[in-house]
């Protein structure tokens, strides 16, 4: 769920920071006010998505000595992810 959230946040910030059309639409809908998204917001969100993806990757690569996720936890995780999409 963190990966999904950070990725969506990174896309949102990226578009508000780099896309002139999106920034113009934002200003039009908010009485001419500019977006307050700064470069550090874009970097933070991208960094969070990359680090979370790396952590997930490590969970699949490194051996867990027979450990695995239980079916109830797996089911709950899938339910939460599907509900959040």
Protein backbone atom coordinates (compact mmCIF):
# COMPACT_ATOMS: atom_id res chain seq x y z
CA UNK A 1 0.00 0.00 0.00
CA UNK A 2 2.91 2.36 0.67
CA UNK A 3 4.24 1.78 -2.83
CA UNK A 4 0.87 2.64 -4.35
CA UNK A 5 0.55 5.75 -2.20
CA UNK A 6 4.07 7.04 -2.81
CA UNK A 7 3.75 6.39 -6.56
CA UNK A 8 0.46 8.27 -6.80
CA UNK A 9 1.90 11.12 -4.69
CA UNK A 10 5.01 11.26 -6.90
CA UNK A 11 2.91 11.45 -10.08
CA UNK A 12 0.70 14.14 -8.55
CA UNK A 13 3.67 16.25 -7.48
CA UNK A 14 5.56 15.64 -10.75
CA UNK A 15 2.62 16.89 -12.80
CA UNK A 16 1.99 19.94 -10.61
CA UNK A 17 5.69 20.84 -10.69
CA UNK A 18 6.64 20.17 -14.33
CA UNK A 19 3.46 20.23 -16.43
CA UNK A 20 2.54 23.78 -17.45
CA UNK A 21 -0.98 22.77 -18.50
CA UNK A 22 -1.72 21.23 -15.11
CA UNK A 23 -0.31 24.28 -13.33
CA UNK A 24 -2.48 26.58 -15.45
CA UNK A 25 -5.59 24.50 -14.70
CA UNK A 26 -4.72 24.55 -10.98
CA UNK A 27 -4.39 28.34 -11.01
CA UNK A 28 -7.66 28.70 -12.92
CA UNK A 29 -9.56 26.55 -10.43
CA UNK A 30 -8.01 28.21 -7.37
CA UNK A 31 -8.60 31.91 -8.09
CA UNK A 32 -5.21 32.44 -9.75
CA UNK A 33 -3.15 30.99 -6.90
CA UNK A 34 -0.08 29.03 -7.94
CA UNK A 35 0.60 25.49 -6.79
CA UNK A 36 2.80 25.28 -3.71
CA UNK A 37 4.50 22.06 -4.88
CA UNK A 38 8.28 22.46 -4.73
CA UNK A 39 11.19 20.35 -5.99
CA UNK A 40 11.68 18.80 -2.54
CA UNK A 41 8.09 17.50 -2.65
CA UNK A 42 8.76 15.73 -5.95
CA UNK A 43 12.05 14.27 -4.68
CA UNK A 44 10.50 13.13 -1.39
CA UNK A 45 7.67 11.26 -3.11
CA UNK A 46 9.93 9.67 -5.72
CA UNK A 47 12.45 8.69 -3.03
CA UNK A 48 9.68 7.10 -0.95
CA UNK A 49 8.41 5.09 -3.93
CA UNK A 50 11.91 3.91 -4.89
CA UNK A 51 12.91 2.91 -1.36
CA UNK A 52 9.60 1.11 -0.79
CA UNK A 53 10.01 -0.78 -4.08
CA UNK A 54 13.55 -1.72 -3.06
CA UNK A 55 12.30 -3.03 0.29
CA UNK A 56 9.60 -5.11 -1.41
CA UNK A 57 12.18 -6.46 -3.84
CA UNK A 58 14.43 -7.49 -0.95
CA UNK A 59 11.54 -9.34 0.68
CA UNK A 60 11.28 -11.55 -2.40
CA UNK A 61 15.03 -12.01 -2.98
CA UNK A 62 16.38 -12.84 0.46
CA UNK A 63 15.55 -16.14 2.12
CA UNK A 64 13.32 -16.08 5.17
CA UNK A 65 14.19 -19.50 6.62
CA UNK A 66 10.77 -20.92 5.84
CA UNK A 67 8.85 -17.84 6.94
CA UNK A 68 5.87 -16.79 4.88
CA UNK A 69 2.86 -14.54 5.09
CA UNK A 70 -0.22 -16.24 6.53
CA UNK A 71 -3.35 -16.52 4.42
CA UNK A 72 -5.43 -14.16 6.62
CA UNK A 73 -2.78 -11.44 6.38
CA UNK A 74 -2.40 -12.00 2.64
CA UNK A 75 -6.17 -11.79 2.18
CA UNK A 76 -6.43 -8.65 4.30
CA UNK A 77 -3.56 -7.02 2.40
CA UNK A 78 -5.11 -7.77 -0.98
CA UNK A 79 -8.48 -6.46 0.23
CA UNK A 80 -6.96 -3.18 1.46
CA UNK A 81 -5.02 -2.68 -1.78
CA UNK A 82 -8.06 -3.35 -3.95
CA UNK A 83 -10.24 -1.10 -1.78
CA UNK A 84 -7.72 1.75 -2.04
CA UNK A 85 -7.54 1.58 -5.83
